[in-house]
Short mmCIF file of C-alpha atoms in Angstrom, two decimals:
data_model
loop_
_atom_site.label_atom_id
_atom_site.label_comp_id
_atom_site.label_asym_id
_atom_site.label_seq_id
_atom_site.Cartn_x
_atom_site.Cartn_y
_atom_site.Cartn_z
CA VAL Q 1 32.05 15.13 147.74
CA LEU Q 2 33.52 13.85 151.00
CA PRO Q 3 36.01 11.00 151.31
CA ALA Q 4 34.50 7.90 152.90
CA TRP Q 5 36.71 8.09 155.99
CA ILE Q 6 35.41 11.58 156.80
CA LEU Q 7 31.79 10.56 156.28
CA LEU Q 8 32.22 7.45 158.42
CA GLY Q 9 33.94 9.47 161.13
CA LEU Q 10 31.04 11.94 161.18
CA TRP Q 11 28.55 9.07 161.31
CA PHE Q 12 30.47 7.53 164.21
CA LEU Q 13 30.37 10.81 166.14
CA TRP Q 14 26.67 11.24 165.34
CA GLN Q 15 25.95 7.80 166.81
CA ILE Q 16 27.61 8.81 170.08
CA LEU Q 17 26.54 12.45 170.40
CA VAL Q 18 22.89 12.27 169.26
CA PRO Q 19 21.17 9.50 171.20
CA GLN Q 20 18.02 8.12 169.63
CA GLN Q 21 15.54 5.92 171.43
CA GLY Q 22 15.27 2.41 170.09
CA VAL Q 23 18.71 2.48 168.45
CA ALA Q 24 21.64 0.62 169.96
CA ASN Q 25 24.18 3.40 169.46
CA TRP Q 26 27.01 1.61 171.20
CA ALA Q 27 26.37 -1.52 169.14
CA HIS Q 28 26.67 0.52 165.94
CA ALA Q 29 29.81 2.25 167.18
CA GLY Q 30 31.30 -1.09 168.28
CA GLY Q 31 30.54 -2.64 164.89
CA PHE Q 32 32.22 0.29 163.17
CA LEU Q 33 35.35 -0.07 165.30
CA ALA Q 34 35.41 -3.85 164.85
CA GLY Q 35 35.25 -3.37 161.09
CA MET Q 36 38.11 -0.87 161.15
CA VAL Q 37 40.26 -3.23 163.23
CA THR Q 38 39.46 -6.09 160.85
CA VAL Q 39 40.54 -4.00 157.85
CA LEU Q 40 43.82 -3.13 159.59
CA ILE Q 41 44.50 -6.77 160.52
CA MET Q 42 43.70 -8.10 157.05
CA GLY Q 43 45.77 -5.48 155.27
CA GLY Q 44 42.97 -3.56 153.61
CA ARG Q 45 41.62 -3.90 150.11
CA THR Q 46 44.97 -3.92 148.30
CA THR Q 47 45.68 -7.47 149.48
CA ILE Q 48 42.51 -8.71 147.80
CA LEU Q 49 43.12 -6.76 144.61
CA LYS Q 50 46.67 -8.05 144.16
CA GLY Q 51 45.44 -11.62 143.95
CA ARG Q 52 42.68 -10.78 141.49
CA GLU Q 53 45.03 -8.71 139.30
CA ALA Q 54 47.43 -11.64 139.11
CA GLU Q 55 44.61 -13.99 138.05
CA PHE Q 56 43.49 -11.48 135.41
CA GLU Q 57 47.00 -11.14 133.98
CA GLU Q 58 47.36 -14.93 133.79
CA ASP Q 59 44.09 -15.19 131.85
CA LEU Q 60 44.99 -12.27 129.62
CA PHE Q 61 48.35 -13.64 128.52
CA ASP Q 62 47.44 -17.33 128.47
CA ASP Q 63 48.43 -18.76 125.05
CA ASP Q 64 46.99 -22.25 125.60
CA GLU Q 65 43.81 -21.50 123.67
#
């Protein structure tokens, strides 16, 4: 089993090194890089999970019922 970052890195290299007709390799590579930059700017998945964990804890310990 490979970590996702290794698999995605290999896929990225494959897009550049093995040209295929009819496939916009640079568009795929650009989309990959844009996604990585977006993740870095937004702080990754942990930012999303922190908010959801807080909501879950509020529901779990809510005594108003």
